[in-house]
PDB file of N, CA and C in Angstrom:
ATOM      1  N   MET Z   1     112.209 159.178  81.161  1.00  0.00           N
ATOM      2  CA  MET Z   1     110.856 159.491  80.765  1.00  0.00           C
ATOM      3  C   MET Z   1     110.139 160.108  81.969  1.00  0.00           C
ATOM      4  N   THR Z   2     109.386 161.159  81.736  1.00  0.00           N
ATOM      5  CA  THR Z   2     108.676 161.845  82.820  1.00  0.00           C
ATOM      6  C   THR Z   2     107.323 161.194  83.083  1.00  0.00           C
ATOM      7  N   PHE Z   3     106.714 161.599  84.185  1.00  0.00           N
ATOM      8  CA  PHE Z   3     105.371 161.127  84.518  1.00  0.00           C
ATOM      9  C   PHE Z   3     104.414 161.430  83.367  1.00  0.00           C
ATOM     10  N   GLY Z   4     104.446 162.646  82.867  1.00  0.00           N
ATOM     11  CA  GLY Z   4     103.555 163.043  81.778  1.00  0.00           C
ATOM     12  C   GLY Z   4     103.774 162.229  80.518  1.00  0.00           C
ATOM     13  N   GLU Z   5     105.017 161.943  80.207  1.00  0.00           N
ATOM     14  CA  GLU Z   5     105.327 161.133  79.023  1.00  0.00           C
ATOM     15  C   GLU Z   5     104.797 159.711  79.178  1.00  0.00           C
ATOM     16  N   ARG Z   6     104.886 159.174  80.391  1.00  0.00           N
ATOM     17  CA  ARG Z   6     104.338 157.836  80.634  1.00  0.00           C
ATOM     18  C   ARG Z   6     102.816 157.851  80.535  1.00  0.00           C
ATOM     19  N   LEU Z   7     102.191 158.939  80.970  1.00  0.00           N
ATOM     20  CA  LEU Z   7     100.730 159.062  80.812  1.00  0.00           C
ATOM     21  C   LEU Z   7     100.345 159.060  79.334  1.00  0.00           C
ATOM     22  N   VAL Z   8     101.032 159.862  78.543  1.00  0.00           N
ATOM     23  CA  VAL Z   8     100.728 159.949  77.104  1.00  0.00           C
ATOM     24  C   VAL Z   8     100.922 158.588  76.444  1.00  0.00           C
ATOM     25  N   GLU Z   9     102.012 157.915  76.758  1.00  0.00           N
ATOM     26  CA  GLU Z   9     102.278 156.594  76.186  1.00  0.00           C
ATOM     27  C   GLU Z   9     101.171 155.608  76.556  1.00  0.00           C
ATOM     28  N   SER Z  10     100.741 155.647  77.807  1.00  0.00           N
ATOM     29  CA  SER Z  10      99.686 154.745  78.270  1.00  0.00           C
ATOM     30  C   SER Z  10      98.347 155.067  77.614  1.00  0.00           C
ATOM     31  N   LEU Z  11      98.064 156.346  77.437  1.00  0.00           N
ATOM     32  CA  LEU Z  11      96.843 156.748  76.736  1.00  0.00           C
ATOM     33  C   LEU Z  11      96.818 156.177  75.322  1.00  0.00           C
ATOM     34  N   LYS Z  12      97.932 156.274  74.636  1.00  0.00           N
ATOM     35  CA  LYS Z  12      98.018 155.764  73.267  1.00  0.00           C
ATOM     36  C   LYS Z  12      97.816 154.257  73.224  1.00  0.00           C
ATOM     37  N   ARG Z  13      98.441 153.558  74.159  1.00  0.00           N
ATOM     38  CA  ARG Z  13      98.301 152.092  74.206  1.00  0.00           C
ATOM     39  C   ARG Z  13      96.860 151.664  74.420  1.00  0.00           C
ATOM     40  N   ARG Z  14      96.136 152.414  75.235  1.00  0.00           N
ATOM     41  CA  ARG Z  14      94.728 152.097  75.532  1.00  0.00           C
ATOM     42  C   ARG Z  14      93.761 152.722  74.524  1.00  0.00           C
ATOM     43  N   ASN Z  15      94.313 153.529  73.606  1.00  0.00           N
ATOM     44  CA  ASN Z  15      93.494 154.186  72.591  1.00  0.00           C
ATOM     45  C   ASN Z  15      92.411 155.062  73.236  1.00  0.00           C
ATOM     46  N   LEU Z  16      92.822 155.846  74.227  1.00  0.00           N
ATOM     47  CA  LEU Z  16      91.918 156.761  74.934  1.00  0.00           C
ATOM     48  C   LEU Z  16      92.320 158.201  74.654  1.00  0.00           C
ATOM     49  N   THR Z  17      91.333 159.078  74.681  1.00  0.00           N
ATOM     50  CA  THR Z  17      91.628 160.508  74.603  1.00  0.00           C
ATOM     51  C   THR Z  17      91.824 161.037  76.024  1.00  0.00           C
ATOM     52  N   GLN Z  18      92.405 162.220  76.118  1.00  0.00           N
ATOM     53  CA  GLN Z  18      92.563 162.853  77.425  1.00  0.00           C
ATOM     54  C   GLN Z  18      91.201 163.088  78.066  1.00  0.00           C
ATOM     55  N   LYS Z  19      90.243 163.492  77.262  1.00  0.00           N
ATOM     56  CA  LYS Z  19      88.900 163.759  77.788  1.00  0.00           C
ATOM     57  C   LYS Z  19      88.272 162.482  78.343  1.00  0.00           C
ATOM     58  N   GLU Z  20      88.426 161.378  77.635  1.00  0.00           N
ATOM     59  CA  GLU Z  20      87.872 160.107  78.111  1.00  0.00           C
ATOM     60  C   GLU Z  20      88.512 159.682  79.431  1.00  0.00           C
ATOM     61  N   LEU Z  21      89.824 159.794  79.502  1.00  0.00           N
ATOM     62  CA  LEU Z  21      90.514 159.424  80.734  1.00  0.00           C
ATOM     63  C   LEU Z  21      90.097 160.328  81.886  1.00  0.00           C
ATOM     64  N   ALA Z  22      90.012 161.619  81.629  1.00  0.00           N
ATOM     65  CA  ALA Z  22      89.596 162.562  82.680  1.00  0.00           C
ATOM     66  C   ALA Z  22      88.223 162.181  83.229  1.00  0.00           C
ATOM     67  N   GLU Z  23      87.298 161.834  82.338  1.00  0.00           N
ATOM     68  CA  GLU Z  23      85.963 161.426  82.777  1.00  0.00           C
ATOM     69  C   GLU Z  23      86.014 160.135  83.582  1.00  0.00           C
ATOM     70  N   MET Z  24      86.856 159.198  83.164  1.00  0.00           N
ATOM     71  CA  MET Z  24      86.962 157.907  83.850  1.00  0.00           C
ATOM     72  C   MET Z  24      87.446 158.057  85.292  1.00  0.00           C
ATOM     73  N   ILE Z  25      88.337 159.005  85.530  1.00  0.00           N
ATOM     74  CA  ILE Z  25      88.911 159.128  86.876  1.00  0.00           C
ATOM     75  C   ILE Z  25      88.314 160.290  87.674  1.00  0.00           C
ATOM     76  N   GLY Z  26      87.416 161.050  87.051  1.00  0.00           N
ATOM     77  CA  GLY Z  26      86.706 162.102  87.782  1.00  0.00           C
ATOM     78  C   GLY Z  26      87.472 163.396  87.977  1.00  0.00           C
ATOM     79  N   VAL Z  27      88.250 163.789  86.962  1.00  0.00           N
ATOM     80  CA  VAL Z  27      88.936 165.087  87.016  1.00  0.00           C
ATOM     81  C   VAL Z  27      88.593 165.877  85.752  1.00  0.00           C
ATOM     82  N   THR Z  28      88.907 167.148  85.767  1.00  0.00           N
ATOM     83  CA  THR Z  28      88.692 167.958  84.574  1.00  0.00           C
ATOM     84  C   THR Z  28      89.807 167.677  83.567  1.00  0.00           C
ATOM     85  N   PRO Z  29      89.524 167.844  82.286  1.00  0.00           N
ATOM     86  CA  PRO Z  29      90.584 167.690  81.290  1.00  0.00           C
ATOM     87  C   PRO Z  29      91.765 168.637  81.543  1.00  0.00           C
ATOM     88  N   THR Z  30      91.483 169.808  82.084  1.00  0.00           N
ATOM     89  CA  THR Z  30      92.548 170.766  82.391  1.00  0.00           C
ATOM     90  C   THR Z  30      93.498 170.209  83.439  1.00  0.00           C
ATOM     91  N   ARG Z  31      92.950 169.608  84.486  1.00  0.00           N
ATOM     92  CA  ARG Z  31      93.794 169.027  85.538  1.00  0.00           C
ATOM     93  C   ARG Z  31      94.653 167.906  84.958  1.00  0.00           C
ATOM     94  N   LEU Z  32      94.035 167.040  84.156  1.00  0.00           N
ATOM     95  CA  LEU Z  32      94.791 165.961  83.526  1.00  0.00           C
ATOM     96  C   LEU Z  32      95.896 166.517  82.645  1.00  0.00           C
ATOM     97  N   ASN Z  33      95.607 167.591  81.931  1.00  0.00           N
ATOM     98  CA  ASN Z  33      96.601 168.203  81.056  1.00  0.00           C
ATOM     99  C   ASN Z  33      97.792 168.742  81.849  1.00  0.00           C
ATOM    100  N   TYR Z  34      97.544 169.273  83.045  1.00  0.00           N
ATOM    101  CA  TYR Z  34      98.645 169.722  83.905  1.00  0.00           C
ATOM    102  C   TYR Z  34      99.573 168.551  84.229  1.00  0.00           C
ATOM    103  N   TRP Z  35      98.993 167.389  84.491  1.00  0.00           N
ATOM    104  CA  TRP Z  35      99.799 166.213  84.791  1.00  0.00           C
ATOM    105  C   TRP Z  35     100.580 165.769  83.557  1.00  0.00           C
ATOM    106  N   ILE Z  36      99.932 165.789  82.405  1.00  0.00           N
ATOM    107  CA  ILE Z  36     100.587 165.380  81.159  1.00  0.00           C
ATOM    108  C   ILE Z  36     101.732 166.318  80.808  1.00  0.00           C
ATOM    109  N   LYS Z  37     101.553 167.601  81.069  1.00  0.00           N
ATOM    110  CA  LYS Z  37     102.598 168.598  80.775  1.00  0.00           C
ATOM    111  C   LYS Z  37     103.636 168.697  81.889  1.00  0.00           C
ATOM    112  N   ASP Z  38     103.506 167.852  82.915  1.00  0.00           N
ATOM    113  CA  ASP Z  38     104.425 167.853  84.064  1.00  0.00           C
ATOM    114  C   ASP Z  38     104.462 169.184  84.801  1.00  0.00           C
ATOM    115  N   LYS Z  39     103.323 169.876  84.801  1.00  0.00           N
ATOM    116  CA  LYS Z  39     103.232 171.123  85.555  1.00  0.00           C
ATOM    117  C   LYS Z  39     102.816 170.870  87.002  1.00  0.00           C
ATOM    118  N   ARG Z  40     102.122 169.757  87.213  1.00  0.00           N
ATOM    119  CA  ARG Z  40     101.684 169.338  88.550  1.00  0.00           C
ATOM    120  C   ARG Z  40     101.756 167.828  88.618  1.00  0.00           C
ATOM    121  N   GLN Z  41     101.696 167.313  89.848  1.00  0.00           N
ATOM    122  CA  GLN Z  41     101.703 165.867  90.062  1.00  0.00           C
ATOM    123  C   GLN Z  41     100.427 165.459  90.799  1.00  0.00           C
ATOM    124  N   PRO Z  42      99.826 164.345  90.404  1.00  0.00           N
ATOM    125  CA  PRO Z  42      98.626 163.885  91.122  1.00  0.00           C
ATOM    126  C   PRO Z  42      98.989 163.293  92.476  1.00  0.00           C
ATOM    127  N   ASP Z  43      98.007 163.261  93.377  1.00  0.00           N
ATOM    128  CA  ASP Z  43      98.247 162.609  94.661  1.00  0.00           C
ATOM    129  C   ASP Z  43      98.091 161.096  94.488  1.00  0.00           C
ATOM    130  N   VAL Z  44      98.352 160.369  95.545  1.00  0.00           N
ATOM    131  CA  VAL Z  44      98.365 158.907  95.492  1.00  0.00           C
ATOM    132  C   VAL Z  44      97.022 158.337  95.026  1.00  0.00           C
ATOM    133  N   GLU Z  45      95.928 158.896  95.497  1.00  0.00           N
ATOM    134  CA  GLU Z  45      94.611 158.380  95.107  1.00  0.00           C
ATOM    135  C   GLU Z  45      94.392 158.491  93.599  1.00  0.00           C
ATOM    136  N   TYR Z  46      94.827 159.596  93.004  1.00  0.00           N
ATOM    137  CA  TYR Z  46      94.666 159.744  91.558  1.00  0.00           C
ATOM    138  C   TYR Z  46      95.662 158.876  90.788  1.00  0.00           C
ATOM    139  N   ILE Z  47      96.821 158.628  91.353  1.00  0.00           N
ATOM    140  CA  ILE Z  47      97.755 157.710  90.700  1.00  0.00           C
ATOM    141  C   ILE Z  47      97.134 156.316  90.641  1.00  0.00           C
ATOM    142  N   LYS Z  48      96.464 155.915  91.707  1.00  0.00           N
ATOM    143  CA  LYS Z  48      95.775 154.623  91.712  1.00  0.00           C
ATOM    144  C   LYS Z  48      94.681 154.581  90.653  1.00  0.00           C
ATOM    145  N   LYS Z  49      93.904 155.657  90.557  1.00  0.00           N
ATOM    146  CA  LYS Z  49      92.833 155.714  89.563  1.00  0.00           C
ATOM    147  C   LYS Z  49      93.390 155.696  88.142  1.00  0.00           C
ATOM    148  N   LEU Z  50      94.459 156.449  87.925  1.00  0.00           N
ATOM    149  CA  LEU Z  50      95.097 156.471  86.607  1.00  0.00           C
ATOM    150  C   LEU Z  50      95.613 155.083  86.241  1.00  0.00           C
ATOM    151  N   ALA Z  51      96.296 154.451  87.174  1.00  0.00           N
ATOM    152  CA  ALA Z  51      96.858 153.127  86.920  1.00  0.00           C
ATOM    153  C   ALA Z  51      95.762 152.130  86.563  1.00  0.00           C
ATOM    154  N   SER Z  52      94.669 152.170  87.290  1.00  0.00           N
ATOM    155  CA  SER Z  52      93.559 151.264  87.028  1.00  0.00           C
ATOM    156  C   SER Z  52      92.937 151.529  85.653  1.00  0.00           C
ATOM    157  N   ALA Z  53      92.669 152.779  85.356  1.00  0.00           N
ATOM    158  CA  ALA Z  53      92.049 153.131  84.080  1.00  0.00           C
ATOM    159  C   ALA Z  53      92.943 152.817  82.886  1.00  0.00           C
ATOM    160  N   LEU Z  54      94.254 152.987  83.084  1.00  0.00           N
ATOM    161  CA  LEU Z  54      95.202 152.780  81.984  1.00  0.00           C
ATOM    162  C   LEU Z  54      95.757 151.359  81.951  1.00  0.00           C
ATOM    163  N   ARG Z  55      95.397 150.569  82.960  1.00  0.00           N
ATOM    164  CA  ARG Z  55      95.848 149.177  83.062  1.00  0.00           C
ATOM    165  C   ARG Z  55      97.378 149.066  83.097  1.00  0.00           C
ATOM    166  N   VAL Z  56      97.959 149.907  83.931  1.00  0.00           N
ATOM    167  CA  VAL Z  56      99.393 149.872  84.187  1.00  0.00           C
ATOM    168  C   VAL Z  56      99.581 149.918  85.704  1.00  0.00           C
ATOM    169  N   SER Z  57     100.788 149.731  86.154  1.00  0.00           N
ATOM    170  CA  SER Z  57     101.034 149.819  87.598  1.00  0.00           C
ATOM    171  C   SER Z  57     101.308 151.267  87.996  1.00  0.00           C
ATOM    172  N   GLY Z  58     101.001 151.559  89.239  1.00  0.00           N
ATOM    173  CA  GLY Z  58     101.337 152.872  89.767  1.00  0.00           C
ATOM    174  C   GLY Z  58     102.840 153.091  89.757  1.00  0.00           C
ATOM    175  N   ASP Z  59     103.588 152.019  90.013  1.00  0.00           N
ATOM    176  CA  ASP Z  59     105.053 152.110  89.967  1.00  0.00           C
ATOM    177  C   ASP Z  59     105.536 152.540  88.589  1.00  0.00           C
ATOM    178  N   TYR Z  60     104.917 152.006  87.553  1.00  0.00           N
ATOM    179  CA  TYR Z  60     105.303 152.421  86.197  1.00  0.00           C
ATOM    180  C   TYR Z  60     105.060 153.915  86.010  1.00  0.00           C
ATOM    181  N   LEU Z  61     103.876 154.383  86.408  1.00  0.00           N
ATOM    182  CA  LEU Z  61     103.527 155.792  86.196  1.00  0.00           C
ATOM    183  C   LEU Z  61     104.495 156.743  86.894  1.00  0.00           C
ATOM    184  N   VAL Z  62     104.899 156.401  88.108  1.00  0.00           N
ATOM    185  CA  VAL Z  62     105.770 157.315  88.845  1.00  0.00           C
ATOM    186  C   VAL Z  62     107.252 157.088  88.561  1.00  0.00           C
ATOM    187  N   GLY Z  63     107.561 156.108  87.724  1.00  0.00           N
ATOM    188  CA  GLY Z  63     108.940 155.912  87.313  1.00  0.00           C
ATOM    189  C   GLY Z  63     109.727 154.917  88.130  1.00  0.00           C
ATOM    190  N   ASN Z  64     109.092 154.237  89.074  1.00  0.00           N
ATOM    191  CA  ASN Z  64     109.816 153.272  89.895  1.00  0.00           C
ATOM    192  C   ASN Z  64     110.276 152.057  89.102  1.00  0.00           C
ATOM    193  N   MET Z  65     109.544 151.682  88.075  1.00  0.00           N
ATOM    194  CA  MET Z  65     109.924 150.509  87.290  1.00  0.00           C
ATOM    195  C   MET Z  65     111.271 150.742  86.612  1.00  0.00           C
ATOM    196  N   GLU Z  66     111.479 151.935  86.095  1.00  0.00           N
ATOM    197  CA  GLU Z  66     112.754 152.263  85.458  1.00  0.00           C
ATOM    198  C   GLU Z  66     113.886 152.210  86.484  1.00  0.00           C
ATOM    199  N   GLU Z  67     113.617 152.733  87.670  1.00  0.00           N
ATOM    200  CA  GLU Z  67     114.622 152.752  88.731  1.00  0.00           C
ATOM    201  C   GLU Z  67     114.956 151.322  89.168  1.00  0.00           C
ATOM    202  N   LEU Z  68     113.940 150.478  89.336  1.00  0.00           N
ATOM    203  CA  LEU Z  68     114.173 149.104  89.731  1.00  0.00           C
ATOM    204  C   LEU Z  68     114.952 148.354  88.667  1.00  0.00           C
ATOM    205  N   SER Z  69     114.620 148.589  87.417  1.00  0.00           N
ATOM    206  CA  SER Z  69     115.314 147.945  86.313  1.00  0.00           C
ATOM    207  C   SER Z  69     116.792 148.353  86.279  1.00  0.00           C
ATOM    208  N   ARG Z  70     117.042 149.638  86.482  1.00  0.00           N
ATOM    209  CA  ARG Z  70     118.427 150.140  86.481  1.00  0.00           C
ATOM    210  C   ARG Z  70     119.221 149.514  87.625  1.00  0.00           C
ATOM    211  N   LYS Z  71     118.622 149.449  88.814  1.00  0.00           N
ATOM    212  CA  LYS Z  71     119.317 148.877  89.965  1.00  0.00           C
ATOM    213  C   LYS Z  71     119.591 147.388  89.761  1.00  0.00           C
ATOM    214  N   ALA Z  72     118.660 146.672  89.157  1.00  0.00           N
ATOM    215  CA  ALA Z  72     118.865 145.256  88.891  1.00  0.00           C
ATOM    216  C   ALA Z  72     120.047 145.052  87.946  1.00  0.00           C
ATOM    217  N   LYS Z  73     120.172 145.900  86.959  1.00  0.00           N
ATOM    218  CA  LYS Z  73     121.278 145.811  86.010  1.00  0.00           C
ATOM    219  C   LYS Z  73     122.611 146.082  86.712  1.00  0.00           C
ATOM    220  N   GLU Z  74     122.599 147.006  87.667  1.00  0.00           N
ATOM    221  CA  GLU Z  74     123.822 147.325  88.410  1.00  0.00           C
ATOM    222  C   GLU Z  74     124.293 146.156  89.258  1.00  0.00           C
ATOM    223  N   LEU Z  75     123.357 145.336  89.719  1.00  0.00           N
ATOM    224  CA  LEU Z  75     123.701 144.189  90.573  1.00  0.00           C
ATOM    225  C   LEU Z  75     124.262 143.025  89.775  1.00  0.00           C
ATOM    226  N   ASP Z  76     123.992 142.997  88.486  1.00  0.00           N
ATOM    227  CA  ASP Z  76     124.489 141.891  87.633  1.00  0.00           C
ATOM    228  C   ASP Z  76     125.959 141.921  87.430  1.00  0.00           C
TER     229      ASP Z  76
END
């Protein structure tokens, strides 16, 4: 799953629109759309803001949770 796909999934879970999320974190809807379409990546400060607004971890958004889960399975 890509960063953008995780953003879309999180938006749906929180029942937020892209416009609402953009306003919450202080970016334009266009910038947020670039992130959702995986055309650009946000910097660390915006990942923190996204995680807070969406009530998920920054690790989840950037895909570290999947990587940690995979590595844990390999150790079993």
